[in-house]
Each structure stands twice: as C-alpha cells, then as structure tokens.
Coordinates of C-alpha atoms (C1' of nucleotides) in Angstrom, one line a residue:
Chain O
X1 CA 0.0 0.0 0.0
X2 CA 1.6 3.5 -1.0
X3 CA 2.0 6.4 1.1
X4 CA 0.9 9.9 0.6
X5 CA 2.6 13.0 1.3
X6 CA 2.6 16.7 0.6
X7 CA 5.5 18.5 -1.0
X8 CA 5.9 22.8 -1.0
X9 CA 7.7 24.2 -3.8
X10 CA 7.5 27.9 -5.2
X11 CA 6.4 27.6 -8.7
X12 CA 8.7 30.8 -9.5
X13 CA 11.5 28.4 -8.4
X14 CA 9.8 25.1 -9.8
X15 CA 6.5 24.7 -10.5
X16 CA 4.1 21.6 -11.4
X17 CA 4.7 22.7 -15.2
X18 CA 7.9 22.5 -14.4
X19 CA 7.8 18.5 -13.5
X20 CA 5.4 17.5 -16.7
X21 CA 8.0 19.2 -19.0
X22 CA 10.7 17.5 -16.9
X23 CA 9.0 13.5 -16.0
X24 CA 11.2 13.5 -13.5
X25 CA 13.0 15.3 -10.9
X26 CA 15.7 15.9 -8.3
X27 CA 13.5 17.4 -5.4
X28 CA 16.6 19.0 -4.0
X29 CA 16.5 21.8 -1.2
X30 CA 15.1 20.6 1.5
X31 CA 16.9 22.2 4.6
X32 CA 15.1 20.9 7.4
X33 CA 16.3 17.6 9.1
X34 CA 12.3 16.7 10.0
X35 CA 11.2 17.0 6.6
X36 CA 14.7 15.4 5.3
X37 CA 13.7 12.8 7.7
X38 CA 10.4 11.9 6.2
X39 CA 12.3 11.8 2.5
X40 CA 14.6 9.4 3.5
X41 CA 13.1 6.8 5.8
X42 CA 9.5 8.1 5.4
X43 CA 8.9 7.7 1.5
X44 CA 9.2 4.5 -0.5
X45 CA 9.1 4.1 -4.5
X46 CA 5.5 4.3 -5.5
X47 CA 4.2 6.6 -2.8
X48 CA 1.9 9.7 -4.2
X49 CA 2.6 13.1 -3.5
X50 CA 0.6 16.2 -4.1
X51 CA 2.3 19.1 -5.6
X52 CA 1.6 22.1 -3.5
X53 CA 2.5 24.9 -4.6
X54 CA 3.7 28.0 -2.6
X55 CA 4.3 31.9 -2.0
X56 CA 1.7 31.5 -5.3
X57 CA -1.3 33.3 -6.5
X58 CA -3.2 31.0 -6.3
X59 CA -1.4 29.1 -3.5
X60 CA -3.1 25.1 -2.8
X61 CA -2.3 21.9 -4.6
X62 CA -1.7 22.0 -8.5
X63 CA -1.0 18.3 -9.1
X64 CA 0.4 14.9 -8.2
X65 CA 4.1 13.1 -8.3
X66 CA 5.0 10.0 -7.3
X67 CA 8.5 8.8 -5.3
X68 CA 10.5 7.6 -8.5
X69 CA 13.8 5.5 -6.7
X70 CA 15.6 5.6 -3.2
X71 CA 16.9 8.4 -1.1
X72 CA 20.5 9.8 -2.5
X73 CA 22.8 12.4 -1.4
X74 CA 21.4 15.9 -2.3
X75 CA 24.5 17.2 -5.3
X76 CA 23.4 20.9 -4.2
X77 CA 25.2 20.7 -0.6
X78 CA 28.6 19.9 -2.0
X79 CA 28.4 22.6 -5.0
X80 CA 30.0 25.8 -3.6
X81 CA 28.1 28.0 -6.0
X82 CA 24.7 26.3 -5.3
X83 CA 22.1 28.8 -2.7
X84 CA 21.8 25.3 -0.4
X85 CA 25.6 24.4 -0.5
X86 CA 26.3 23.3 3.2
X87 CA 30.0 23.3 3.9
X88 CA 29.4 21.3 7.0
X89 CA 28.4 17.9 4.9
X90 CA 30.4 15.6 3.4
X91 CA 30.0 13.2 0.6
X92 CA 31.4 10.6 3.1
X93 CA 28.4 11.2 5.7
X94 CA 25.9 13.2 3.5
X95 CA 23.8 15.3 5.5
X96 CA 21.1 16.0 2.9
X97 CA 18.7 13.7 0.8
X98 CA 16.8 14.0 -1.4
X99 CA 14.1 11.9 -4.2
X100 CA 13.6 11.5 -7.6
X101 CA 9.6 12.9 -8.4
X102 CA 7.7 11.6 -11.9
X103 CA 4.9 13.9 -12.9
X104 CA 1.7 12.2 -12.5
X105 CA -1.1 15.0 -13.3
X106 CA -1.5 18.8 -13.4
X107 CA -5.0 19.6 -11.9
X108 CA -7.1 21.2 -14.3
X109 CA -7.0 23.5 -11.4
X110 CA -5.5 24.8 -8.4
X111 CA -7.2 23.4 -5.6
X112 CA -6.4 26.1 -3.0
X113 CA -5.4 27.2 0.4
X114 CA -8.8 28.2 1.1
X115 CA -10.4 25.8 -0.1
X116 CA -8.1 22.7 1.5
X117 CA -9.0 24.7 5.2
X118 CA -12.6 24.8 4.1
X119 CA -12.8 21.0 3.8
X120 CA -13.8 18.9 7.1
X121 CA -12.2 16.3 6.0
X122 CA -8.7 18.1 6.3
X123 CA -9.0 19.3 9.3
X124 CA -6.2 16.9 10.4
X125 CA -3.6 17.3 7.2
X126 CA -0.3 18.1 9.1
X127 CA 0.2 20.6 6.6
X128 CA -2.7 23.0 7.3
X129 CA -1.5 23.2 10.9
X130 CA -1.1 26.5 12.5
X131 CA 2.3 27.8 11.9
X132 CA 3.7 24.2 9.8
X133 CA 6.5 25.3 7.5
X134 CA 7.3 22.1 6.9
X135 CA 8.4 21.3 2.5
X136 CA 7.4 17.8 3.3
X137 CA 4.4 16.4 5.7
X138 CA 2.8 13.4 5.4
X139 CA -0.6 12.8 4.5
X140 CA -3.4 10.1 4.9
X141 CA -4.8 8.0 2.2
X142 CA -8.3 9.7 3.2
X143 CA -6.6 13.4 2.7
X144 CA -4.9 12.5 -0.2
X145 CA -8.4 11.1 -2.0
X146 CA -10.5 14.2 -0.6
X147 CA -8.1 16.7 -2.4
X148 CA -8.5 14.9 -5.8
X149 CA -11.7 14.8 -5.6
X150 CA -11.9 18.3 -5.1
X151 CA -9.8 19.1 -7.9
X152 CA -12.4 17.3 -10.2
Chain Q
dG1 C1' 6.8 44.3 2.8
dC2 C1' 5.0 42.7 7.2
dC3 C1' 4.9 39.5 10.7
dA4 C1' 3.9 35.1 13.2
dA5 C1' 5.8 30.9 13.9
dC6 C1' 9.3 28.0 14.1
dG7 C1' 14.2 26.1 13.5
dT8 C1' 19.2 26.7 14.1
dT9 C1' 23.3 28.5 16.0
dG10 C1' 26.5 29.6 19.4
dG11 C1' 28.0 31.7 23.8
dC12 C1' 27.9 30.6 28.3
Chain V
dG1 C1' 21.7 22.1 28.4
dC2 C1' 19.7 26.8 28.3
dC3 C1' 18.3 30.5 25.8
dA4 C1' 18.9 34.9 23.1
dA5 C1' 19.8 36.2 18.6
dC6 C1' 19.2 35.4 14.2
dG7 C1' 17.4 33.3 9.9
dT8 C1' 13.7 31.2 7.2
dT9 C1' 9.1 30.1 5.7
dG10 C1' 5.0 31.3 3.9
dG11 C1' 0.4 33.6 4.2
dC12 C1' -1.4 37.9 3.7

DNA sequence: GCCAACGTTGGC
DNA sequence: GCCAACGTTGGC
C-alpha cells in the first residue's frame, strides 16, 4: 500500500509545469532535518505526492508526483556556488537527501489554500497546521483522496 | 513588505 | 543544556 505526502515548492522556483516538462525530478533543497527525515526513511518508491504549490497566487495543490527511486545524497550541498551548498556535509556522511519525483497529473485547477481549510475532512492534514513550515508532511490516504476529488 | 511561527546557532 | 539572537518560511 503506497504512502501519501505533501510536497511545497515555489512555482517561481519550480512549479508543477515544471515536472510535466521534466518527468522527472531531483526534489533538492530541502533544509530541514524533520522533513529530510520523512524523504529518506519516510517515503518509498511508488508513494503519491501532491504538488503544492507555494508563495503563489493561487497558493493550494496543482497536481500529483509520485516517489521515482531511493533516497541519494542531495548534489546541491557539496556545490559551492549552489544557494543550499552546506559546507558542513560531506560526501562521506551526506547530510542532505533528497528523491527522484515523476509527474503524475496537473490539476485542471489549483485546488487552493482556502479551499483545503474549508474542507472537514482536512481538518487533520499536518500541513494545514497553524504555523507548519514544513516542505514535506505526510498525508493520509483519506486526505490524499479528498483533495482529488476536489480538484475534479 | 510585514509579521507570526518556528528552526538553528553559538555563547555561556 | 539553556536561551537569546538570528534566519527562514509562507500567508497575507
């Protein structure tokens, strides 16, 4: 049985158009060693995320991924020039992980912010808690389902 | 641009 | 180990 998570991205910086021009993708950047926990022993191959997109007009979910191949060592933390270069990591004892993401689906719409905290049946989602700044969260197979539907 | 909320860092 | 200072996230 698959997991479900939520993943943030500004889609100035990389967007869900982004991933259907691309298949697949790096989801590199992620800073934070909860949500680095939950990419690399949390998520397994086959596992569905939803594309949220942030910092966004709209902001709210745009589409769906899915968890392409195992954890690896994030390349950004070892390139000097990159904005998430970590001089503190090594490639011996990597501090940073990160997954490969296929494109699943675009949403013919954005099902938004408002819209998600609207819904009783979200009341729950760790994402929509008060004051989460979390990239990555995870999500039930009951939140997951009640955001699709909504974006239908 | 503001600011609430939270995470990280580093001095002690 | 505490905690103040600072940085970041992300909605508005």
């Amino acid at each position: 049985m698959p997991g479900y998570w939520l993943c943030k991205s500004e889609p100035d910086v990389y967007s869900i158009d982004d991933l259907r021009r691309d298949k697949v993708t790096g989801w590199e950047g992620v800073r934070n060693y909860q949500a680095r926990n939950f990419m690399r022993d949390g998520m397994q191959p086959g596992d569905r995320v939803l594309v949220y997109h942030s910092n966004a007009e709209p902001t709210g979910v745009a589409g769906i991924a899915e968890v392409a191949g195992a954890a690896k060592a994030d390349p950004t933390q070892f390139d000097p020039k990159s904005e998430y270069h970590d001089p503190k990591s090594t490639r011996e004892a990597p501090r940073w992980m990160m997954r490969e993401l296929r494109f699943v689906e675009r949403f013919a719409r954005v099902v938004t912010l408002e819209e998600l905290k609207a819904c009783k049946a979200l009341g729950a989602m760790a994402a929509l808690q008060k004051g989460n700044r979390l990239s990555v969260t995870p999500v039930t197979k009951a939140e997951f389902d009640a955001v699709v539907r909504m974006a239908k």
